Coordinates of C-alpha atoms and ligand atoms in Angstrom, one line a residue:
M119 CA -19.6 -9.9 27.2
G120 CA -17.4 -12.9 28.0
E121 CA -13.7 -12.5 28.3
Q122 CA -11.5 -14.0 25.6
S123 CA -8.1 -15.5 26.2
V124 CA -5.3 -15.2 23.7
S125 CA -4.3 -18.7 22.5
K126 CA -2.3 -18.5 19.4
S127 CA 1.0 -16.7 18.8
I128 CA 1.9 -15.8 15.3
G129 CA 5.5 -14.8 14.4
V130 CA 5.7 -11.7 12.2
G131 CA 8.6 -10.4 10.2
V132 CA 8.3 -6.9 8.7
I133 CA 10.4 -5.9 5.7
G134 CA 10.6 -2.1 5.3
F135 CA 10.1 0.1 8.4
G136 CA 8.9 3.4 6.8
W137 CA 5.4 4.7 7.0
M138 CA 3.5 1.5 6.3
G139 CA 6.0 -0.8 8.2
R140 CA 5.2 1.3 11.3
T141 CA 1.5 1.4 10.6
H142 CA 1.3 -2.4 10.2
S143 CA 3.4 -3.0 13.3
R144 CA 1.1 -0.8 15.4
A145 CA -1.9 -2.8 14.0
Y146 CA -0.3 -6.1 14.9
R147 CA 0.3 -4.9 18.4
N148 CA -3.4 -3.9 18.6
I149 CA -4.9 -7.1 17.4
P150 CA -5.3 -8.7 20.9
V151 CA -6.8 -5.4 22.1
Y152 CA -9.3 -4.7 19.3
F153 CA -10.0 -8.2 18.1
P154 CA -9.8 -10.5 21.2
E155 CA -12.3 -12.8 19.6
T156 CA -9.6 -14.0 17.1
G157 CA -7.6 -15.4 19.9
L158 CA -4.4 -14.3 18.0
K159 CA -1.4 -12.6 19.4
P160 CA 1.1 -11.5 16.8
R161 CA 4.7 -11.6 18.0
L162 CA 7.0 -8.9 16.4
V163 CA 9.9 -11.3 15.8
A164 CA 12.2 -9.4 13.4
V165 CA 12.4 -6.3 11.2
A166 CA 14.5 -5.6 8.1
D167 CA 15.4 -2.2 6.8
T168 CA 18.4 -0.9 4.9
V169 CA 18.4 2.2 7.2
P170 CA 20.0 1.2 10.5
E171 CA 18.1 4.0 12.5
R172 CA 14.8 2.5 11.4
V173 CA 15.8 -1.0 12.6
D174 CA 16.8 0.6 16.0
L175 CA 13.5 2.4 16.2
A176 CA 11.6 -0.8 15.5
I177 CA 13.4 -2.6 18.3
E178 CA 13.5 0.2 20.9
T179 CA 10.0 1.7 20.3
F180 CA 7.8 -1.0 18.8
G181 CA 9.3 -4.0 20.7
F182 CA 10.7 -6.1 17.8
E183 CA 12.9 -8.8 19.2
T184 CA 15.6 -8.3 16.6
G185 CA 16.5 -6.6 13.3
T186 CA 18.8 -6.6 10.3
D187 CA 19.6 -4.8 7.1
D188 CA 19.2 -8.0 5.1
W189 CA 15.6 -9.2 4.6
R190 CA 16.8 -12.7 3.5
E191 CA 17.7 -13.4 7.2
L192 CA 14.0 -13.2 8.1
L193 CA 13.1 -16.0 5.6
D194 CA 15.5 -18.4 7.3
R195 CA 13.9 -18.2 10.7
D196 CA 11.5 -20.9 11.8
D197 CA 9.8 -18.6 14.3
I198 CA 8.5 -16.3 11.6
D199 CA 5.1 -17.4 10.1
V200 CA 4.1 -14.2 8.3
I201 CA 6.3 -11.9 6.2
D202 CA 4.9 -8.4 5.9
I203 CA 6.3 -6.5 2.9
T204 CA 6.2 -2.7 3.1
V205 CA 9.1 -1.7 0.9
P206 CA 9.0 0.4 -2.3
N207 CA 7.0 -1.2 -5.1
A208 CA 10.0 -2.3 -7.3
L209 CA 11.0 -4.8 -4.5
H210 CA 7.6 -6.5 -4.1
E211 CA 8.2 -9.1 -6.8
E212 CA 11.6 -10.4 -5.5
L213 CA 10.5 -10.4 -1.9
V214 CA 7.1 -12.1 -2.4
V215 CA 8.6 -14.8 -4.6
A216 CA 11.3 -15.5 -2.1
A217 CA 8.9 -15.5 0.9
A218 CA 6.5 -17.8 -0.9
A219 CA 9.4 -20.2 -1.8
A220 CA 10.3 -20.2 1.9
G221 CA 6.7 -21.2 2.8
K222 CA 5.9 -18.0 4.6
H223 CA 2.4 -16.5 4.7
I224 CA 2.5 -13.1 3.1
F225 CA 1.0 -9.7 3.5
C226 CA 2.3 -7.4 0.7
E227 CA 1.4 -3.8 0.3
K228 CA -0.3 -2.6 -2.8
P229 CA 0.2 -2.3 -5.7
V230 CA 1.9 -5.8 -5.4
G231 CA 4.6 -5.3 -8.1
I232 CA 5.8 -2.6 -10.4
E233 CA 3.8 -3.7 -13.5
P234 CA 1.1 -6.2 -14.5
R235 CA 3.8 -8.8 -15.4
A236 CA 5.3 -8.7 -11.9
T237 CA 1.8 -8.9 -10.3
A238 CA 1.1 -12.1 -12.3
V239 CA 4.4 -13.6 -11.3
I240 CA 3.7 -12.8 -7.6
E241 CA 0.2 -14.3 -7.8
Q242 CA 1.5 -17.5 -9.4
S243 CA 4.3 -17.9 -6.9
A244 CA 2.0 -17.5 -3.9
R245 CA -0.6 -19.9 -5.4
H246 CA 2.0 -22.5 -6.2
A247 CA 3.4 -22.3 -2.6
G248 CA -0.2 -22.6 -1.2
V249 CA 0.5 -19.8 1.4
I250 CA -2.1 -17.4 2.8
T251 CA -1.8 -13.9 1.3
G252 CA -3.3 -10.5 1.8
C253 CA -2.7 -7.1 0.4
G254 CA -3.2 -3.5 1.5
Y255 CA -6.5 -2.5 -0.2
N256 CA -7.6 -1.3 3.2
Y257 CA -10.3 1.2 2.2
R258 CA -12.7 -1.6 1.2
W259 CA -12.8 -2.7 4.8
A260 CA -14.1 0.6 6.1
P261 CA -17.5 0.0 7.8
M262 CA -19.1 2.6 5.5
V263 CA -17.9 0.9 2.4
Q264 CA -19.0 -2.5 3.7
F265 CA -22.4 -1.1 4.5
T266 CA -22.7 0.5 1.0
K267 CA -21.8 -2.9 -0.6
Q268 CA -24.5 -4.5 1.5
L269 CA -27.1 -1.9 0.4
I270 CA -26.1 -2.4 -3.3
E271 CA -26.4 -6.2 -3.0
Q272 CA -29.8 -5.8 -1.3
G273 CA -31.0 -3.7 -4.2
R274 CA -31.7 -0.7 -1.9
F275 CA -30.3 1.7 -4.5
G276 CA -32.3 0.2 -7.3
E277 CA -30.5 -0.5 -10.6
L278 CA -27.0 1.1 -10.6
T279 CA -26.3 3.2 -13.7
H280 CA -23.4 5.5 -12.7
Y281 CA -20.2 5.1 -10.5
R282 CA -17.9 8.0 -9.7
G283 CA -14.6 7.2 -7.9
R284 CA -12.3 10.1 -6.9
F285 CA -9.2 10.1 -4.8
F286 CA -7.5 13.5 -4.6
S287 CA -4.4 13.5 -2.4
M288 CA -2.1 16.3 -1.3
Y289 CA 1.1 14.5 -0.7
G290 CA 2.7 15.8 -3.9
R291 CA 1.2 19.3 -3.9
D292 CA 4.2 21.0 -2.3
R293 CA 6.6 21.8 -5.2
L294 CA 9.5 21.5 -2.6
G295 CA 8.4 18.0 -1.6
L296 CA 11.4 15.7 -2.0
L297 CA 11.9 13.4 -5.0
S298 CA 11.2 10.2 -3.0
W299 CA 10.9 6.8 -4.6
R300 CA 7.3 7.3 -5.3
F301 CA 8.0 9.9 -8.0
K302 CA 10.5 7.7 -9.9
Q303 CA 9.4 5.2 -12.5
E304 CA 12.3 2.8 -11.7
E305 CA 11.4 2.5 -8.0
A306 CA 7.6 2.9 -8.0
G307 CA 6.6 1.9 -11.5
Y308 CA 3.6 4.0 -12.4
G309 CA 2.8 7.1 -10.3
V310 CA -0.7 7.7 -9.1
L311 CA -2.0 4.8 -11.2
S312 CA -0.3 2.4 -8.8
D313 CA -0.3 4.5 -5.8
I314 CA -3.9 5.7 -5.4
M315 CA -5.8 4.7 -8.6
S316 CA -5.2 1.1 -7.5
H317 CA -7.3 1.8 -4.4
T318 CA -10.0 3.6 -6.5
I319 CA -10.2 0.7 -8.9
D320 CA -10.2 -1.9 -6.1
M321 CA -13.2 -0.1 -4.5
A322 CA -15.0 0.4 -7.8
Q323 CA -14.7 -3.3 -8.6
H324 CA -15.6 -4.3 -5.0
L325 CA -18.8 -2.3 -5.3
C326 CA -19.7 -2.7 -9.0
G327 CA -17.9 -5.7 -10.3
P328 CA -15.4 -6.0 -13.0
I329 CA -14.5 -3.1 -15.3
A330 CA -14.9 -4.1 -19.0
R331 CA -13.7 -1.1 -20.9
V332 CA -11.6 2.0 -20.1
V333 CA -10.1 5.0 -21.8
S334 CA -7.8 7.3 -19.8
V335 CA -5.4 10.3 -19.7
K336 CA -2.4 11.1 -17.5
E337 CA -0.2 14.1 -16.7
I338 CA 2.9 15.1 -14.7
F339 CA 2.2 18.5 -13.2
V340 CA 5.3 18.9 -11.1
K341 CA 8.2 18.0 -13.4
E342 CA 11.2 18.5 -11.0
R343 CA 11.6 18.0 -7.3
P344 CA 14.5 18.5 -4.8
L345 CA 16.7 15.5 -4.4
P346 CA 16.7 13.7 -0.9
N347 CA 19.8 12.6 0.9
P348 CA 20.2 8.8 0.4
G349 CA 18.4 6.9 3.2
E350 CA 16.5 10.0 4.3
G351 CA 13.2 11.6 3.5
T352 CA 9.7 10.4 2.7
H353 CA 7.2 12.0 0.3
Y354 CA 6.2 14.3 3.2
D355 CA 9.6 15.8 3.7
R356 CA 10.6 19.1 2.0
G357 CA 13.7 20.5 0.3
K358 CA 14.7 24.2 0.1
P359 CA 14.5 26.6 -2.8
G360 CA 17.8 26.3 -4.7
D361 CA 18.4 22.7 -3.7
P362 CA 19.5 20.4 -6.6
T363 CA 16.5 18.8 -8.3
G364 CA 15.8 15.7 -10.4
P365 CA 13.0 14.8 -12.8
V366 CA 9.7 13.3 -11.8
T367 CA 9.3 10.3 -14.1
N368 CA 5.8 9.0 -13.4
E369 CA 2.3 10.6 -13.5
D370 CA 0.7 13.0 -10.9
Y371 CA -2.8 12.6 -12.4
V372 CA -4.9 9.9 -14.1
G373 CA -8.5 10.4 -15.3
A374 CA -10.5 7.5 -16.7
L375 CA -13.9 6.9 -18.3
V376 CA -15.0 3.3 -17.5
E377 CA -17.7 0.8 -18.4
F378 CA -18.4 -2.1 -16.0
D379 CA -19.4 -5.6 -17.1
N380 CA -22.9 -5.0 -15.7
G381 CA -23.4 -1.9 -17.9
V382 CA -22.7 0.7 -15.2
R383 CA -20.8 3.7 -16.6
G384 CA -18.5 5.9 -14.6
T385 CA -15.4 8.1 -14.1
L386 CA -12.4 7.5 -12.0
E387 CA -10.0 10.3 -11.2
V388 CA -6.9 10.5 -9.0
D389 CA -4.3 13.2 -8.3
R390 CA -1.4 13.5 -5.9
S391 CA -0.5 17.2 -6.5
I392 CA -3.8 19.0 -6.0
F393 CA -4.7 21.9 -3.7
G394 CA -8.0 22.2 -1.9
P395 CA -10.3 19.7 -0.2
Q396 CA -9.2 16.1 -0.4
Ligands
NAD264 N1 -2.4 0.7 1.7 C1 -2.1 2.0 1.8 O1 -3.0 2.8 2.0 C2 -0.7 2.4 1.6 C3 -0.2 3.6 2.0 C4 1.1 4.0 1.9 C5 2.0 3.1 1.3 N2 1.5 1.9 0.8 C6 2.5 1.0 0.2 O2 3.4 0.6 1.1 C7 4.7 0.4 0.5 C8 5.8 1.2 1.3 O3 5.4 2.6 1.3 P1 5.8 3.6 2.4 O4 5.0 4.8 2.2 O5 5.8 2.9 3.7 O6 7.3 3.9 2.0 P2 8.5 4.5 2.9 O7 9.5 5.0 1.9 O8 8.0 5.3 4.0 O9 9.1 3.1 3.6 C9 9.8 2.1 2.8 C10 10.9 1.5 3.7 O10 11.5 0.4 3.0 C11 12.9 0.5 3.3 N3 13.6 -0.3 2.3 C12 14.0 0.1 1.1 N4 14.7 -0.9 0.5 C13 14.8 -1.9 1.3 C14 15.4 -3.2 1.3 N5 16.0 -3.6 0.2 N6 15.3 -4.0 2.4 C15 14.6 -3.5 3.5 N7 14.0 -2.3 3.6 C16 14.1 -1.5 2.5 C17 13.2 2.0 3.4 O11 14.4 2.2 4.0 C18 12.0 2.5 4.1 O12 12.2 2.5 5.5 C19 4.6 0.8 -0.9 O13 4.4 -0.4 -1.7 C20 3.3 1.6 -1.0 O14 2.6 1.5 -2.2 C21 0.3 1.5 1.0

């Protein structure tokens, strides 16, 4: 195998240094190692987070050159080519629209906006600016999924008649799990519909084509959760019995019966509060 040399540096600014901000930053650092054939070397120029400790962590541990609590500062910098948006869903629209207007290429985490209207605005702003965009529907890139798609396209499964998509997650099963932004309509928008059904729908349409018709149900199983301290806590952190609680305002469960354009019938089911195998 010939050795590849890294030729192009790309300046990256990450907004939101929680779970995904860290995951993406690790991935940027690994690109020259795992994908040397790209010839790309991401440069972690700047990070923005409203929690100062997270900015410090990004600089000290991940090697970001600088950080701030104001994401707007990243858009003013000429040495940032790509803005990576890994903040709670309610902020996606404002940040993508501003980043596109500043001429930055954009990676925005799913669900790309808090509601369909916001997603349409985001799409239009990015198209209008002519910037390159990407979003976090990562499961479709798994080698097994890519191979399955190839087999479907080659007709190796014959004519498809049924599709079953299921994404059962445990992150909300602990009744003492904190009331993080994910469980609140005003910060997350929908619950599992945005959070994990979006992945399930993306994969279903990736493999089977557009969904034509749908009927669905939803439910909130865990109605109250302990309140986090401001600036602390993710959906994996726990409160204690007797802590003050607040209401969960978006759904834990969605089940849907679907029909695809090509006549395939199927079911899609997601849950964040379930016990047992995932
Ligand atoms: N593709 C996937 O599989 C996947 C997995 C998890 C999360 N996500 C998506 O990633 C996004 C972030 O989720 P997460 O789990 O990393 O959340 P998180 O709560 O762990 O991190 C969010 C971060 O954003 C910061 N933040 C909040 N407001 C800010 C502001 N105004 N300016 C700068 N920073 C701000 C918070 O302090 C926090 O550090 C969500 O849109 C979520 O849907 C995608």
